[in-house]
């Protein structure tokens, strides 16, 4: 769309910057810190969004099987293949546009990279959610939360603290 509005260096720069900023924001939204004390659970997002869940609102804490862990190899493999295919198609299309129209009249390079960055973000999120075979599900009165621990130690520590919080 930007190619039809105004073809200047600054519009291309702005589109490339926006196409890079959106996946970065998605990446930041995917990481969080959790703290459990004797009164509540506090989840802090990377974008400084704090959510607190008092122990009275927590109805149940359970361990569940992580389906992403079970299917991580085929899912991540398909995502890698898709990223490679899309990247090769975008590179070929950009090369063909530059050869046909010249560098000044070729299409925007920032928009094709947006698709590739979103796919890389999806691969990263799939990796984050498939590191350990068990998840922790927390049911509150207004929301359901799923935690994806990194390893056995983090799972055990979170589960113990959450069980103590619910039992009090």
Short mmCIF file of N, CA and C in Angstrom, two decimals:
data_model
loop_
_atom_site.label_atom_id
_atom_site.label_comp_id
_atom_site.label_asym_id
_atom_site.label_seq_id
_atom_site.Cartn_x
_atom_site.Cartn_y
_atom_site.Cartn_z
N UNK A 1 0.82 -1.18 0.00
CA UNK A 1 0.00 0.00 0.00
C UNK A 1 0.88 1.27 0.00
N UNK A 2 1.98 1.22 0.73
CA UNK A 2 2.85 2.38 0.81
C UNK A 2 3.48 2.68 -0.55
N UNK A 3 3.64 1.65 -1.39
CA UNK A 3 4.23 1.86 -2.71
C UNK A 3 3.34 2.73 -3.58
N UNK A 4 2.03 2.68 -3.35
CA UNK A 4 1.10 3.45 -4.18
C UNK A 4 0.86 4.84 -3.63
N UNK A 5 1.21 5.10 -2.37
CA UNK A 5 0.96 6.42 -1.77
C UNK A 5 2.08 7.40 -2.06
N UNK A 6 3.25 7.08 -1.60
CA UNK A 6 4.36 8.02 -1.74
C UNK A 6 5.67 7.25 -1.66
N UNK A 7 6.42 7.21 -2.73
CA UNK A 7 7.68 6.47 -2.76
C UNK A 7 8.83 7.40 -2.46
N UNK A 8 9.13 7.53 -1.16
CA UNK A 8 10.30 8.30 -0.77
C UNK A 8 11.14 7.45 0.16
N UNK A 9 12.34 7.89 0.37
CA UNK A 9 13.23 7.16 1.27
C UNK A 9 12.67 7.14 2.68
N UNK A 10 12.06 8.25 3.11
CA UNK A 10 11.54 8.34 4.48
C UNK A 10 10.33 7.44 4.69
N UNK A 11 9.46 7.30 3.69
CA UNK A 11 8.32 6.39 3.87
C UNK A 11 8.79 4.95 3.92
N UNK A 12 9.77 4.59 3.12
CA UNK A 12 10.32 3.24 3.18
C UNK A 12 11.00 2.99 4.52
N UNK A 13 11.72 3.98 5.00
CA UNK A 13 12.36 3.85 6.30
C UNK A 13 11.31 3.69 7.40
N UNK A 14 10.24 4.48 7.34
CA UNK A 14 9.17 4.38 8.34
C UNK A 14 8.49 3.03 8.31
N UNK A 15 8.22 2.50 7.14
CA UNK A 15 7.57 1.19 7.03
C UNK A 15 8.51 0.10 7.54
N UNK A 16 9.79 0.18 7.20
CA UNK A 16 10.75 -0.82 7.69
C UNK A 16 10.87 -0.75 9.21
N UNK A 17 10.87 0.46 9.75
CA UNK A 17 10.93 0.63 11.21
C UNK A 17 9.70 0.07 11.88
N UNK A 18 8.53 0.35 11.33
CA UNK A 18 7.28 -0.18 11.88
C UNK A 18 7.23 -1.70 11.76
N UNK A 19 7.67 -2.22 10.63
CA UNK A 19 7.67 -3.67 10.43
C UNK A 19 8.63 -4.38 11.38
N UNK A 20 9.63 -3.69 11.86
CA UNK A 20 10.55 -4.26 12.83
C UNK A 20 10.05 -4.06 14.26
N UNK A 21 9.39 -2.93 14.52
CA UNK A 21 8.93 -2.63 15.87
C UNK A 21 7.78 -3.54 16.32
N UNK A 22 6.90 -3.89 15.42
CA UNK A 22 5.75 -4.72 15.81
C UNK A 22 6.20 -6.09 16.31
N UNK A 23 7.07 -6.83 15.62
CA UNK A 23 7.54 -8.10 16.19
C UNK A 23 8.32 -7.93 17.49
N UNK A 24 9.04 -6.82 17.64
CA UNK A 24 9.77 -6.59 18.89
C UNK A 24 8.79 -6.43 20.04
N UNK A 25 7.69 -5.72 19.82
CA UNK A 25 6.66 -5.57 20.86
C UNK A 25 6.04 -6.93 21.17
N UNK A 26 5.77 -7.73 20.15
CA UNK A 26 5.25 -9.08 20.39
C UNK A 26 6.23 -9.91 21.21
N UNK A 27 7.51 -9.79 20.90
CA UNK A 27 8.53 -10.50 21.65
C UNK A 27 8.53 -10.09 23.12
N UNK A 28 8.45 -8.78 23.36
CA UNK A 28 8.43 -8.30 24.74
C UNK A 28 7.17 -8.73 25.49
N UNK A 29 6.06 -8.84 24.78
CA UNK A 29 4.83 -9.28 25.43
C UNK A 29 4.89 -10.75 25.83
N UNK A 30 5.77 -11.51 25.23
CA UNK A 30 5.84 -12.93 25.50
C UNK A 30 6.64 -13.31 26.73
N UNK A 31 7.37 -12.38 27.31
CA UNK A 31 8.16 -12.72 28.49
C UNK A 31 7.53 -12.07 29.72
N UNK A 32 7.64 -12.76 30.84
CA UNK A 32 7.03 -12.28 32.07
C UNK A 32 7.82 -12.78 33.26
N UNK A 33 7.57 -12.14 34.39
CA UNK A 33 8.12 -12.59 35.67
C UNK A 33 6.96 -12.88 36.60
N UNK A 34 7.10 -13.94 37.34
CA UNK A 34 6.05 -14.31 38.28
C UNK A 34 6.64 -14.37 39.68
N UNK A 35 5.91 -13.84 40.64
CA UNK A 35 6.33 -13.95 42.04
C UNK A 35 5.13 -14.42 42.86
N UNK A 36 5.41 -15.32 43.76
CA UNK A 36 4.37 -15.89 44.62
C UNK A 36 4.76 -15.60 46.05
N UNK A 37 3.86 -14.92 46.77
CA UNK A 37 4.08 -14.72 48.20
C UNK A 37 2.89 -15.29 48.97
N UNK A 38 2.81 -15.06 50.25
CA UNK A 38 1.77 -15.70 51.05
C UNK A 38 0.38 -15.08 50.85
N UNK A 39 0.27 -13.96 50.13
CA UNK A 39 -1.02 -13.31 49.93
C UNK A 39 -1.53 -13.34 48.49
N UNK A 40 -0.61 -13.38 47.51
CA UNK A 40 -1.07 -13.30 46.12
C UNK A 40 -0.02 -13.81 45.14
N UNK A 41 -0.43 -13.86 43.89
CA UNK A 41 0.46 -14.16 42.77
C UNK A 41 0.56 -12.86 41.97
N UNK A 42 1.78 -12.50 41.64
CA UNK A 42 2.00 -11.28 40.86
C UNK A 42 2.72 -11.65 39.58
N UNK A 43 2.12 -11.26 38.46
CA UNK A 43 2.71 -11.51 37.15
C UNK A 43 3.04 -10.16 36.54
N UNK A 44 4.33 -9.96 36.22
CA UNK A 44 4.78 -8.70 35.64
C UNK A 44 5.24 -8.96 34.21
N UNK A 45 4.64 -8.24 33.30
CA UNK A 45 4.96 -8.33 31.89
C UNK A 45 6.19 -7.48 31.59
N UNK A 46 6.86 -7.72 30.48
CA UNK A 46 8.01 -6.91 30.08
C UNK A 46 7.62 -5.49 29.75
N UNK A 47 6.38 -5.26 29.43
CA UNK A 47 5.90 -3.92 29.12
C UNK A 47 5.37 -3.22 30.37
N UNK A 48 5.82 -3.66 31.55
CA UNK A 48 5.50 -3.06 32.83
C UNK A 48 4.01 -3.14 33.19
N UNK A 49 3.37 -4.18 32.76
CA UNK A 49 1.97 -4.41 33.12
C UNK A 49 1.97 -5.41 34.27
N UNK A 50 1.48 -4.97 35.41
CA UNK A 50 1.41 -5.82 36.60
C UNK A 50 -0.01 -6.33 36.79
N UNK A 51 -0.10 -7.62 37.07
CA UNK A 51 -1.38 -8.20 37.43
C UNK A 51 -1.19 -8.96 38.73
N UNK A 52 -2.09 -8.72 39.65
CA UNK A 52 -2.04 -9.42 40.93
C UNK A 52 -3.31 -10.23 41.10
N UNK A 53 -3.13 -11.45 41.59
CA UNK A 53 -4.24 -12.35 41.84
C UNK A 53 -4.20 -12.74 43.31
N UNK A 54 -5.12 -12.22 44.11
CA UNK A 54 -5.14 -12.57 45.54
C UNK A 54 -5.44 -14.06 45.72
N UNK A 55 -4.95 -14.61 46.82
CA UNK A 55 -5.12 -16.05 47.04
C UNK A 55 -6.59 -16.43 47.18
N UNK A 56 -7.45 -15.51 47.56
CA UNK A 56 -8.88 -15.81 47.66
C UNK A 56 -9.51 -16.03 46.29
N UNK A 57 -8.96 -15.44 45.26
CA UNK A 57 -9.50 -15.59 43.90
C UNK A 57 -9.00 -16.84 43.19
N UNK A 58 -7.99 -17.49 43.74
CA UNK A 58 -7.43 -18.69 43.10
C UNK A 58 -8.27 -19.89 43.51
N UNK A 59 -8.86 -20.56 42.52
CA UNK A 59 -9.72 -21.70 42.81
C UNK A 59 -8.98 -23.03 42.72
N UNK A 60 -8.03 -23.13 41.77
CA UNK A 60 -7.38 -24.42 41.58
C UNK A 60 -6.03 -24.24 40.90
N UNK A 61 -5.06 -25.06 41.30
CA UNK A 61 -3.74 -25.11 40.67
C UNK A 61 -3.51 -26.57 40.28
N UNK A 62 -3.32 -26.82 39.00
CA UNK A 62 -3.13 -28.19 38.53
C UNK A 62 -1.94 -28.27 37.59
N UNK A 63 -1.40 -29.46 37.48
CA UNK A 63 -0.35 -29.75 36.50
C UNK A 63 -1.01 -30.46 35.33
N UNK A 64 -0.63 -30.07 34.13
CA UNK A 64 -1.21 -30.65 32.93
C UNK A 64 -0.10 -30.98 31.94
N UNK A 65 -0.40 -31.92 31.07
CA UNK A 65 0.55 -32.30 30.03
C UNK A 65 0.66 -31.18 29.00
N UNK A 66 1.86 -30.91 28.54
CA UNK A 66 2.11 -29.87 27.56
C UNK A 66 2.11 -30.48 26.17
N UNK A 67 1.08 -30.20 25.39
CA UNK A 67 0.99 -30.77 24.04
C UNK A 67 2.03 -30.17 23.11
N UNK A 68 2.45 -28.94 23.38
CA UNK A 68 3.50 -28.33 22.56
C UNK A 68 4.83 -29.06 22.74
N UNK A 69 5.08 -29.59 23.91
CA UNK A 69 6.31 -30.35 24.15
C UNK A 69 6.27 -31.65 23.34
N UNK A 70 5.12 -32.27 23.31
CA UNK A 70 4.99 -33.55 22.62
C UNK A 70 5.20 -33.40 21.11
N UNK A 71 4.70 -32.33 20.53
CA UNK A 71 4.77 -32.13 19.08
C UNK A 71 5.78 -31.05 18.68
N UNK A 72 6.76 -30.77 19.52
CA UNK A 72 7.67 -29.67 19.25
C UNK A 72 8.55 -29.89 18.02
N UNK A 73 9.01 -31.09 17.79
CA UNK A 73 9.90 -31.34 16.65
C UNK A 73 9.18 -31.14 15.32
N UNK A 74 8.01 -31.76 15.09
CA UNK A 74 7.37 -31.50 13.79
C UNK A 74 6.87 -30.06 13.65
N UNK A 75 6.36 -29.47 14.72
CA UNK A 75 5.85 -28.10 14.66
C UNK A 75 6.98 -27.11 14.37
N UNK A 76 8.06 -27.21 15.11
CA UNK A 76 9.19 -26.31 14.88
C UNK A 76 9.84 -26.56 13.52
N UNK A 77 9.88 -27.81 13.10
CA UNK A 77 10.42 -28.14 11.79
C UNK A 77 9.59 -27.52 10.67
N UNK A 78 8.26 -27.60 10.81
CA UNK A 78 7.40 -27.00 9.79
C UNK A 78 7.53 -25.48 9.79
N UNK A 79 7.65 -24.87 10.97
CA UNK A 79 7.84 -23.42 11.03
C UNK A 79 9.17 -23.01 10.40
N UNK A 80 10.24 -23.76 10.66
CA UNK A 80 11.54 -23.45 10.05
C UNK A 80 11.47 -23.57 8.53
N UNK A 81 10.81 -24.61 8.06
CA UNK A 81 10.65 -24.79 6.62
C UNK A 81 9.82 -23.66 6.02
N UNK A 82 8.78 -23.23 6.71
CA UNK A 82 7.95 -22.12 6.24
C UNK A 82 8.74 -20.81 6.22
N UNK A 83 9.54 -20.58 7.25
CA UNK A 83 10.37 -19.37 7.29
C UNK A 83 11.36 -19.36 6.13
N UNK A 84 12.01 -20.49 5.90
CA UNK A 84 12.96 -20.59 4.80
C UNK A 84 12.28 -20.37 3.45
N UNK A 85 11.11 -20.98 3.25
CA UNK A 85 10.38 -20.83 1.99
C UNK A 85 9.96 -19.39 1.76
N UNK A 86 9.36 -18.77 2.79
CA UNK A 86 8.92 -17.38 2.65
C UNK A 86 10.11 -16.46 2.41
N UNK A 87 11.22 -16.68 3.12
CA UNK A 87 12.41 -15.84 2.94
C UNK A 87 12.94 -15.97 1.52
N UNK A 88 13.01 -17.19 1.01
CA UNK A 88 13.50 -17.37 -0.37
C UNK A 88 12.56 -16.74 -1.38
N UNK A 89 11.26 -16.84 -1.15
CA UNK A 89 10.29 -16.22 -2.06
C UNK A 89 10.42 -14.69 -2.02
N UNK A 90 10.60 -14.13 -0.83
CA UNK A 90 10.73 -12.68 -0.72
C UNK A 90 12.04 -12.18 -1.35
N UNK A 91 13.10 -12.93 -1.14
CA UNK A 91 14.39 -12.54 -1.75
C UNK A 91 14.30 -12.61 -3.27
N UNK A 92 13.68 -13.68 -3.77
CA UNK A 92 13.54 -13.82 -5.22
C UNK A 92 12.65 -12.71 -5.79
N UNK A 93 11.54 -12.40 -5.12
CA UNK A 93 10.65 -11.33 -5.59
C UNK A 93 11.34 -9.97 -5.56
N UNK A 94 12.09 -9.69 -4.50
CA UNK A 94 12.82 -8.42 -4.42
C UNK A 94 13.88 -8.31 -5.49
N UNK A 95 14.60 -9.40 -5.73
CA UNK A 95 15.64 -9.42 -6.77
C UNK A 95 15.02 -9.19 -8.15
N UNK A 96 13.89 -9.85 -8.41
CA UNK A 96 13.21 -9.70 -9.70
C UNK A 96 12.69 -8.26 -9.88
N UNK A 97 12.17 -7.66 -8.79
CA UNK A 97 11.67 -6.29 -8.87
C UNK A 97 12.80 -5.30 -9.13
N UNK A 98 13.93 -5.51 -8.47
CA UNK A 98 15.08 -4.62 -8.69
C UNK A 98 15.60 -4.76 -10.11
N UNK A 99 15.66 -5.98 -10.63
CA UNK A 99 16.12 -6.19 -12.00
C UNK A 99 15.15 -5.60 -13.02
N UNK A 100 13.85 -5.69 -12.75
CA UNK A 100 12.84 -5.21 -13.70
C UNK A 100 12.69 -3.70 -13.66
N UNK A 101 12.55 -3.13 -12.47
CA UNK A 101 12.21 -1.72 -12.34
C UNK A 101 13.38 -0.84 -11.92
N UNK A 102 14.48 -1.43 -11.53
CA UNK A 102 15.61 -0.65 -11.04
C UNK A 102 15.47 -0.41 -9.54
N UNK A 103 16.52 0.05 -8.94
CA UNK A 103 16.53 0.22 -7.49
C UNK A 103 15.59 1.33 -7.04
N UNK A 104 15.43 2.38 -7.86
CA UNK A 104 14.60 3.51 -7.46
C UNK A 104 13.11 3.16 -7.49
N UNK A 105 12.66 2.34 -8.41
CA UNK A 105 11.24 2.05 -8.57
C UNK A 105 10.83 0.67 -8.05
N UNK A 106 11.73 -0.03 -7.39
CA UNK A 106 11.39 -1.37 -6.89
C UNK A 106 10.45 -1.24 -5.69
N UNK A 107 9.84 -2.32 -5.34
CA UNK A 107 8.89 -2.31 -4.23
C UNK A 107 9.62 -2.20 -2.90
N UNK A 108 8.87 -1.97 -1.87
CA UNK A 108 9.41 -1.77 -0.53
C UNK A 108 10.02 -3.05 0.02
N UNK A 109 11.18 -2.95 0.60
CA UNK A 109 11.87 -4.10 1.16
C UNK A 109 11.40 -4.37 2.60
N UNK A 110 10.90 -3.35 3.30
CA UNK A 110 10.50 -3.50 4.70
C UNK A 110 9.30 -4.40 4.91
N UNK A 111 8.35 -4.36 4.00
CA UNK A 111 7.14 -5.16 4.18
C UNK A 111 7.38 -6.67 4.08
N UNK A 112 8.17 -7.15 3.12
CA UNK A 112 8.44 -8.59 3.11
C UNK A 112 9.17 -9.07 4.37
N UNK A 113 10.03 -8.22 4.93
CA UNK A 113 10.73 -8.63 6.14
C UNK A 113 9.78 -8.74 7.32
N UNK A 114 8.67 -8.02 7.30
CA UNK A 114 7.67 -8.09 8.35
C UNK A 114 7.13 -9.51 8.49
N UNK A 115 6.80 -10.13 7.38
CA UNK A 115 6.28 -11.50 7.39
C UNK A 115 7.31 -12.46 7.98
N UNK A 116 8.54 -12.30 7.60
CA UNK A 116 9.61 -13.17 8.09
C UNK A 116 9.81 -12.96 9.59
N UNK A 117 9.79 -11.72 10.05
CA UNK A 117 9.95 -11.45 11.48
C UNK A 117 8.79 -12.02 12.31
N UNK A 118 7.58 -11.94 11.80
CA UNK A 118 6.43 -12.53 12.50
C UNK A 118 6.58 -14.04 12.59
N UNK A 119 7.02 -14.67 11.53
CA UNK A 119 7.22 -16.13 11.56
C UNK A 119 8.34 -16.52 12.53
N UNK A 120 9.40 -15.72 12.59
CA UNK A 120 10.47 -15.98 13.55
C UNK A 120 9.95 -15.82 14.97
N UNK A 121 9.09 -14.83 15.18
CA UNK A 121 8.47 -14.65 16.50
C UNK A 121 7.63 -15.88 16.86
N UNK A 122 6.87 -16.40 15.93
CA UNK A 122 6.07 -17.61 16.19
C UNK A 122 6.96 -18.80 16.55
N UNK A 123 8.09 -18.91 15.88
CA UNK A 123 9.03 -19.99 16.20
C UNK A 123 9.59 -19.82 17.60
N UNK A 124 9.91 -18.60 17.98
CA UNK A 124 10.42 -18.33 19.32
C UNK A 124 9.36 -18.65 20.38
N UNK A 125 8.11 -18.25 20.14
CA UNK A 125 7.04 -18.55 21.10
C UNK A 125 6.80 -20.06 21.20
N UNK A 126 6.90 -20.76 20.08
CA UNK A 126 6.75 -22.21 20.12
C UNK A 126 7.87 -22.84 20.94
N UNK A 127 9.08 -22.32 20.80
CA UNK A 127 10.19 -22.82 21.60
C UNK A 127 9.95 -22.54 23.09
N UNK A 128 9.48 -21.33 23.41
CA UNK A 128 9.23 -20.98 24.80
C UNK A 128 8.19 -21.86 25.46
N UNK A 129 7.17 -22.22 24.73
CA UNK A 129 6.09 -23.01 25.31
C UNK A 129 6.33 -24.51 25.25
N UNK A 130 7.42 -24.93 24.64
CA UNK A 130 7.65 -26.37 24.51
C UNK A 130 8.93 -26.84 25.18
N UNK A 131 9.41 -26.13 26.18
CA UNK A 131 10.68 -26.52 26.81
C UNK A 131 10.51 -27.64 27.82
N UNK A 132 9.36 -27.73 28.48
CA UNK A 132 9.18 -28.74 29.52
C UNK A 132 7.87 -29.48 29.28
N UNK A 133 7.81 -30.73 29.68
CA UNK A 133 6.68 -31.58 29.32
C UNK A 133 5.42 -31.36 30.16
N UNK A 134 5.50 -30.54 31.20
CA UNK A 134 4.34 -30.29 32.05
C UNK A 134 4.11 -28.79 32.20
N UNK A 135 2.85 -28.38 32.17
CA UNK A 135 2.49 -26.99 32.41
C UNK A 135 1.78 -26.88 33.75
N UNK A 136 1.69 -25.67 34.24
CA UNK A 136 0.96 -25.40 35.48
C UNK A 136 -0.23 -24.53 35.11
N UNK A 137 -1.42 -25.01 35.44
CA UNK A 137 -2.63 -24.25 35.13
C UNK A 137 -3.20 -23.69 36.42
N UNK A 138 -3.45 -22.39 36.41
CA UNK A 138 -4.00 -21.71 37.57
C UNK A 138 -5.39 -21.19 37.17
N UNK A 139 -6.40 -21.65 37.90
CA UNK A 139 -7.76 -21.16 37.67
C UNK A 139 -8.09 -20.13 38.73
N UNK A 140 -8.47 -18.94 38.29
CA UNK A 140 -8.92 -17.91 39.20
C UNK A 140 -10.40 -17.67 38.94
N UNK A 141 -11.00 -16.80 39.71
CA UNK A 141 -12.43 -16.55 39.53
C UNK A 141 -12.74 -15.86 38.21
N UNK A 142 -11.80 -15.09 37.69
CA UNK A 142 -12.07 -14.36 36.46
C UNK A 142 -11.19 -14.75 35.27
N UNK A 143 -10.22 -15.61 35.49
CA UNK A 143 -9.26 -15.89 34.43
C UNK A 143 -8.59 -17.24 34.61
N UNK A 144 -8.06 -17.77 33.51
CA UNK A 144 -7.25 -18.99 33.55
C UNK A 144 -5.85 -18.64 33.06
N UNK A 145 -4.85 -19.10 33.81
CA UNK A 145 -3.46 -18.79 33.51
C UNK A 145 -2.72 -20.10 33.29
N UNK A 146 -1.91 -20.15 32.25
CA UNK A 146 -1.06 -21.31 31.99
C UNK A 146 0.39 -20.87 32.05
N UNK A 147 1.17 -21.55 32.88
CA UNK A 147 2.59 -21.25 33.00
C UNK A 147 3.39 -22.37 32.34
N UNK A 148 4.40 -21.99 31.60
CA UNK A 148 5.26 -22.94 30.90
C UNK A 148 6.65 -22.90 31.53
N UNK A 149 6.94 -23.78 32.48
CA UNK A 149 8.27 -23.75 33.11
C UNK A 149 9.37 -24.15 32.13
N UNK A 150 10.59 -23.69 32.44
CA UNK A 150 11.73 -23.97 31.57
C UNK A 150 12.31 -25.36 31.80
N UNK A 151 12.30 -25.79 33.06
CA UNK A 151 12.95 -27.07 33.38
C UNK A 151 12.32 -27.66 34.64
N UNK A 152 12.83 -28.78 35.09
CA UNK A 152 12.30 -29.49 36.25
C UNK A 152 12.39 -28.64 37.52
N UNK A 153 13.49 -27.96 37.70
CA UNK A 153 13.67 -27.16 38.91
C UNK A 153 12.67 -26.01 38.99
N UNK A 154 12.49 -25.31 37.90
CA UNK A 154 11.52 -24.21 37.89
C UNK A 154 10.10 -24.73 38.09
N UNK A 155 9.79 -25.86 37.46
CA UNK A 155 8.46 -26.46 37.64
C UNK A 155 8.22 -26.83 39.11
N UNK A 156 9.17 -27.50 39.71
CA UNK A 156 9.02 -27.93 41.10
C UNK A 156 8.86 -26.74 42.04
N UNK A 157 9.68 -25.72 41.85
CA UNK A 157 9.63 -24.54 42.70
C UNK A 157 8.29 -23.81 42.57
N UNK A 158 7.84 -23.60 41.35
CA UNK A 158 6.55 -22.93 41.14
C UNK A 158 5.39 -23.75 41.70
N UNK A 159 5.42 -25.03 41.46
CA UNK A 159 4.33 -25.90 41.92
C UNK A 159 4.27 -25.92 43.44
N UNK A 160 5.41 -26.01 44.10
CA UNK A 160 5.42 -26.02 45.57
C UNK A 160 4.87 -24.71 46.13
N UNK A 161 5.33 -23.60 45.60
CA UNK A 161 4.86 -22.30 46.11
C UNK A 161 3.38 -22.09 45.85
N UNK A 162 2.91 -22.50 44.68
CA UNK A 162 1.49 -22.34 44.38
C UNK A 162 0.62 -23.25 45.23
N UNK A 163 1.09 -24.48 45.46
CA UNK A 163 0.34 -25.38 46.34
C UNK A 163 0.25 -24.84 47.76
N UNK A 164 1.33 -24.28 48.26
CA UNK A 164 1.32 -23.69 49.61
C UNK A 164 0.36 -22.51 49.66
N UNK A 165 0.36 -21.70 48.62
CA UNK A 165 -0.52 -20.54 48.58
C UNK A 165 -2.00 -20.96 48.57
N UNK A 166 -2.34 -21.97 47.82
CA UNK A 166 -3.74 -22.42 47.74
C UNK A 166 -4.18 -23.08 49.04
N UNK A 167 -3.28 -23.79 49.70
CA UNK A 167 -3.64 -24.49 50.94
C UNK A 167 -3.85 -23.56 52.12
N UNK A 168 -3.25 -22.41 52.10
CA UNK A 168 -3.39 -21.47 53.24
C UNK A 168 -4.77 -20.91 53.33
#
